[in-house]
mmCIF file of C-alpha atoms in Angstrom:
data_model
loop_
_atom_site.group_PDB
_atom_site.id
_atom_site.type_symbol
_atom_site.label_atom_id
_atom_site.label_comp_id
_atom_site.label_asym_id
_atom_site.label_seq_id
_atom_site.Cartn_x
_atom_site.Cartn_y
_atom_site.Cartn_z
ATOM 1 C CA TRP W 1 -1.574 21.967 -4.405
ATOM 2 C CA ASN W 2 0.609 21.178 -7.459
ATOM 3 C CA GLY W 3 2.662 18.546 -5.634
ATOM 4 C CA SER W 4 -0.509 16.899 -4.313
ATOM 5 C CA ARG W 5 -2.122 17.090 -7.738
ATOM 6 C CA ASN W 6 0.894 15.419 -9.364
ATOM 7 C CA TRP W 7 1.003 12.708 -6.682
ATOM 8 C CA LEU W 8 -2.708 11.986 -7.096
ATOM 9 C CA LYS W 9 -2.420 11.859 -10.884
ATOM 10 C CA SER W 10 0.535 9.481 -10.827
ATOM 11 C CA ASN W 11 -0.974 7.183 -8.206
ATOM 12 C CA CYS W 12 -4.519 6.754 -9.493
ATOM 13 C CA ARG W 13 -5.284 3.568 -11.411
ATOM 14 C CA ARG W 14 -5.484 4.433 -15.103
ATOM 15 C CA ARG W 15 -8.294 3.094 -17.307
ATOM 16 C CA GLY W 16 -8.132 4.605 -20.763
ATOM 17 C CA ARG W 17 -8.821 8.299 -20.336
ATOM 18 C CA HIS W 18 -10.332 7.848 -16.875
ATOM 19 C CA TYR W 19 -8.660 6.550 -13.759
ATOM 20 C CA LEU W 20 -11.635 5.056 -11.887
ATOM 21 C CA PRO W 21 -15.296 4.333 -12.740
ATOM 22 C CA GLU W 22 -17.486 6.865 -14.504
ATOM 23 C CA GLY W 23 -19.880 8.800 -12.330
ATOM 24 C CA SER W 24 -17.553 9.055 -9.338
ATOM 25 C CA PRO W 25 -16.115 12.448 -8.377
ATOM 26 C CA GLY W 26 -12.925 13.330 -10.191
ATOM 27 C CA VAL W 27 -10.137 15.826 -10.641
ATOM 28 C CA ARG W 28 -9.367 17.062 -14.178
ATOM 29 C CA PHE W 29 -5.852 16.887 -15.578
ATOM 30 C CA GLY W 30 -6.046 18.483 -19.007
ATOM 31 C CA SER W 31 -8.226 16.151 -21.044
ATOM 32 C CA GLN W 32 -8.078 13.383 -18.420
ATOM 33 C CA THR W 33 -10.011 12.926 -15.212
ATOM 34 C CA CYS W 34 -8.752 11.225 -12.086
ATOM 35 C CA ARG W 35 -11.730 9.710 -10.313
ATOM 36 C CA ALA W 36 -11.571 8.634 -6.699
ATOM 37 C CA ARG W 37 -14.088 6.988 -4.394
ATOM 38 C CA MET W 38 -15.380 9.500 -1.894
ATOM 39 C CA SER W 39 -17.881 9.435 0.907
ATOM 40 C CA SER W 40 -19.170 12.871 -0.198
ATOM 41 C CA PRO W 41 -20.395 12.655 -3.815
ATOM 42 C CA GLU W 42 -21.731 16.213 -3.604
ATOM 43 C CA ILE W 43 -18.185 17.605 -3.782
ATOM 44 C CA GLU W 44 -17.622 19.281 -7.137
ATOM 45 C CA PRO W 45 -15.241 17.311 -9.416
ATOM 46 C CA GLY W 46 -11.934 19.142 -9.850
ATOM 47 C CA SER W 47 -12.453 21.306 -6.783
ATOM 48 C CA ARG W 48 -9.976 22.081 -4.048
ATOM 49 C CA GLU W 49 -12.481 20.526 -1.604
ATOM 50 C CA LEU W 50 -12.129 17.210 -3.438
ATOM 51 C CA MET W 51 -8.340 17.359 -3.291
ATOM 52 C CA SER W 52 -8.481 18.308 0.369
ATOM 53 C CA ALA W 53 -10.817 15.394 1.161
ATOM 54 C CA LEU W 54 -8.621 12.941 -0.757
ATOM 55 C CA LEU W 55 -5.493 14.117 1.021
ATOM 56 C CA ARG W 56 -7.021 13.545 4.470
ATOM 57 C CA GLN W 57 -7.457 9.840 3.743
ATOM 58 C CA PRO W 58 -4.390 7.816 4.766
ATOM 59 C CA VAL W 59 -2.234 5.974 2.256
ATOM 60 C CA ALA W 60 -0.553 2.684 3.152
ATOM 61 C CA PHE W 61 2.930 2.119 1.720
ATOM 62 C CA VAL W 62 3.899 -1.570 1.519
ATOM 63 C CA LEU W 63 7.679 -1.890 1.541
ATOM 64 C CA LYS W 64 9.988 -4.911 1.510
ATOM 65 C CA GLY W 65 11.799 -3.552 4.548
ATOM 66 C CA TYR W 66 11.836 -0.337 6.525
ATOM 67 C CA PRO W 67 14.003 1.537 7.181
ATOM 68 C CA ARG W 68 16.605 0.580 4.564
ATOM 69 C CA LEU W 69 19.658 2.700 3.884
ATOM 70 C CA SER W 70 19.762 1.521 0.256
ATOM 71 C CA GLU W 71 16.229 2.842 -0.328
ATOM 72 C CA SER W 72 16.536 6.342 1.079
ATOM 73 C CA PHE W 73 14.733 7.667 -2.031
ATOM 74 C CA ILE W 74 11.554 5.942 -0.790
ATOM 75 C CA ALA W 75 11.992 7.562 2.602
ATOM 76 C CA GLN W 76 12.471 10.952 0.937
ATOM 77 C CA GLU W 77 9.290 10.427 -1.077
ATOM 78 C CA ILE W 78 7.338 9.496 2.070
ATOM 79 C CA HIS W 79 8.752 12.456 3.966
ATOM 80 C CA GLY W 80 7.843 14.813 1.106
ATOM 81 C CA LEU W 81 4.272 13.519 1.028
ATOM 82 C CA GLU W 82 4.005 13.906 4.806
ATOM 83 C CA GLN W 83 5.231 17.500 4.522
ATOM 84 C CA ARG W 84 2.387 18.139 2.071
ATOM 85 C CA GLY W 85 -0.093 16.882 4.644
ATOM 86 C CA LEU W 86 -0.718 13.361 3.360
ATOM 87 C CA PRO W 87 -1.213 10.874 6.224
ATOM 88 C CA ILE W 88 0.893 7.753 5.589
ATOM 89 C CA HIS W 89 1.115 4.354 7.250
ATOM 90 C CA ILE W 90 4.131 2.173 6.422
ATOM 91 C CA ILE W 91 3.695 -1.600 6.237
ATOM 92 C CA SER W 92 6.985 -3.472 6.149
ATOM 93 C CA LEU W 93 7.420 -7.107 5.119
ATOM 94 C CA ARG W 94 10.710 -7.301 7.027
ATOM 95 C CA HIS W 95 12.195 -5.889 10.176
ATOM 96 C CA PRO W 96 15.154 -3.524 9.751
ATOM 97 C CA THR W 97 18.554 -5.131 9.239
ATOM 98 C CA ASP W 98 20.697 -2.092 8.407
ATOM 99 C CA VAL W 99 22.890 -0.833 11.224
ATOM 100 C CA LYS W 100 23.000 2.709 9.820
ATOM 101 C CA ARG W 101 20.007 4.882 8.973
ATOM 102 C CA HIS W 102 19.628 7.857 6.669
ATOM 103 C CA PRO W 103 18.735 11.093 8.510
ATOM 104 C CA VAL W 104 15.428 11.343 6.607
ATOM 105 C CA HIS W 105 14.183 8.214 8.412
ATOM 106 C CA GLY W 106 14.262 10.170 11.669
ATOM 107 C CA GLN W 107 12.032 12.856 10.145
ATOM 108 C CA ILE W 108 9.264 10.488 9.051
ATOM 109 C CA LYS W 109 6.274 10.504 11.398
ATOM 110 C CA ALA W 110 4.337 7.638 9.772
ATOM 111 C CA GLN W 111 3.285 4.698 11.892
ATOM 112 C CA VAL W 112 5.102 1.489 10.892
ATOM 113 C CA THR W 113 3.543 -1.975 11.028
ATOM 114 C CA TYR W 114 5.824 -4.977 10.623
ATOM 115 C CA LEU W 115 4.108 -8.020 9.154
ATOM 116 C CA PRO W 116 5.262 -11.409 10.451
ATOM 117 C CA GLU W 117 8.544 -12.012 8.640
ATOM 118 C CA TYR W 118 8.627 -15.674 9.615
ATOM 119 C CA LEU W 119 5.143 -17.125 9.979
ATOM 120 C CA HIS W 120 6.184 -19.684 12.600
ATOM 121 C CA GLN W 121 7.273 -16.842 14.922
ATOM 122 C CA GLU W 122 3.770 -15.332 15.062
ATOM 123 C CA PRO W 123 1.376 -18.216 14.345
ATOM 124 C CA LEU W 124 -1.597 -16.719 16.215
ATOM 125 C CA ARG W 125 -1.348 -13.473 14.272
ATOM 126 C CA VAL W 126 -1.201 -15.371 10.963
ATOM 127 C CA PHE W 127 -4.077 -17.660 12.020
ATOM 128 C CA ALA W 128 -6.188 -14.610 12.923
ATOM 129 C CA GLY W 129 -5.346 -13.166 9.489
ATOM 130 C CA TRP W 130 -6.488 -16.383 7.790
ATOM 131 C CA ARG W 131 -9.737 -16.496 9.818
ATOM 132 C CA HIS W 132 -10.468 -12.928 8.705
ATOM 133 C CA ALA W 133 -9.304 -13.217 5.072
ATOM 134 C CA ARG W 134 -11.227 -16.411 4.282
ATOM 135 C CA LYS W 135 -14.493 -14.495 4.814
ATOM 136 C CA LEU W 136 -13.569 -11.725 2.369
ATOM 137 C CA PRO W 137 -14.914 -11.603 -1.180
ATOM 138 C CA GLY W 138 -12.274 -12.815 -3.592
ATOM 139 C CA TYR W 139 -10.513 -15.063 -1.077
ATOM 140 C CA ALA W 140 -11.317 -18.290 -2.966
ATOM 141 C CA ARG W 141 -9.998 -16.808 -6.197
ATOM 142 C CA ALA W 142 -6.831 -15.505 -4.476
ATOM 143 C CA LEU W 143 -6.271 -18.882 -2.826
ATOM 144 C CA ALA W 144 -6.669 -20.709 -6.147
ATOM 145 C CA CYS W 145 -4.205 -18.326 -7.812
ATOM 146 C CA TRP W 146 -1.727 -18.759 -4.962
ATOM 147 C CA LEU W 147 -2.001 -22.573 -5.110
ATOM 148 C CA ARG W 148 -1.275 -22.481 -8.871
ATOM 149 C CA ASP W 149 1.781 -20.303 -8.207
ATOM 150 C CA LEU W 150 2.882 -22.575 -5.388
ATOM 151 C CA LYS W 151 2.727 -25.629 -7.694
ATOM 152 C CA ARG W 152 4.865 -23.779 -10.211
ATOM 153 C CA ASP W 153 7.409 -22.595 -7.630
ATOM 154 C CA MET W 154 7.203 -24.379 -4.285
ATOM 155 C CA SER W 155 9.129 -22.080 -1.953
ATOM 156 C CA ARG W 156 8.940 -20.796 1.595
ATOM 157 C CA ASN W 157 8.771 -17.244 0.266
ATOM 158 C CA ARG W 158 5.485 -17.929 -1.558
ATOM 159 C CA VAL W 159 3.982 -19.346 1.628
ATOM 160 C CA ARG W 160 5.330 -16.409 3.639
ATOM 161 C CA ARG W 161 3.883 -13.806 1.243
ATOM 162 C CA PHE W 162 0.412 -15.384 1.338
ATOM 163 C CA GLY W 163 0.519 -15.492 5.149
ATOM 164 C CA GLN W 164 1.612 -11.864 5.207
ATOM 165 C CA ALA W 165 -1.164 -10.929 2.754
ATOM 166 C CA MET W 166 -3.810 -12.514 4.983
ATOM 167 C CA THR W 167 -2.358 -10.767 8.040
ATOM 168 C CA LEU W 168 -2.362 -7.482 6.135
ATOM 169 C CA ALA W 169 -5.985 -8.010 5.085
ATOM 170 C CA ARG W 170 -6.956 -8.282 8.749
ATOM 171 C CA GLU W 171 -4.816 -5.412 10.038
ATOM 172 C CA ILE W 172 -4.986 -2.945 7.145
ATOM 173 C CA GLY W 173 -7.601 -0.590 8.563
ATOM 174 C CA ASP W 174 -9.238 2.080 6.434
ATOM 175 C CA PHE W 175 -6.932 3.453 3.745
ATOM 176 C CA ALA W 176 -7.675 5.466 0.634
ATOM 177 C CA HIS W 177 -4.875 3.776 -1.279
ATOM 178 C CA LEU W 178 -2.519 0.829 -0.885
ATOM 179 C CA HIS W 179 0.811 1.585 -2.558
ATOM 180 C CA ALA W 180 3.278 -1.289 -3.100
ATOM 181 C CA HIS W 181 6.696 0.216 -3.626
ATOM 182 C CA PHE W 182 8.269 -1.913 -6.369
ATOM 183 C CA LEU W 183 6.493 -4.527 -8.392
ATOM 184 C CA HIS W 184 8.360 -7.491 -6.945
ATOM 185 C CA THR W 185 8.168 -8.601 -3.317
ATOM 186 C CA PRO W 186 5.796 -5.914 -1.904
ATOM 187 C CA ALA W 187 3.349 -6.388 -4.770
ATOM 188 C CA SER W 188 3.377 -10.190 -4.567
#
């Protein structure tokens, strides 16, 4: 319970003293409340039932590459969360390149999805992602933002990341939380 409580507290989006909108169920942490969207609003805020319901919802980890020997701490974090009962799905922007693997990678049970690393190698998958993403709310705003960034820094990586984002939008499924590990490549 404590490990799950700490994970939930550290991974909820913080807004002042509250983590998500007022009126949604929440878990108290001292004087702060972590609020999470739930399909069962009748669950008492701060209850073990709320924590249990939150921990049944899968979390998607977006990583630059998986598995990577140099990032065994991420694998240990994922393994620890799995041991606490949290369902995890790993989304990797790159296929593995390391010859050696850390033993903890063999203990992780999470499903891994590899996004198209080079868009020209999986054009139908990227096209299907675009057809899906362009119908989503916020697509026009995201496209405009991406085009501004592309003008500022015209690179293949910017094009690749937008193609991967559209593919991810189509293939993401139903997750309680999308966690980008590191604020650089996975979050872009």
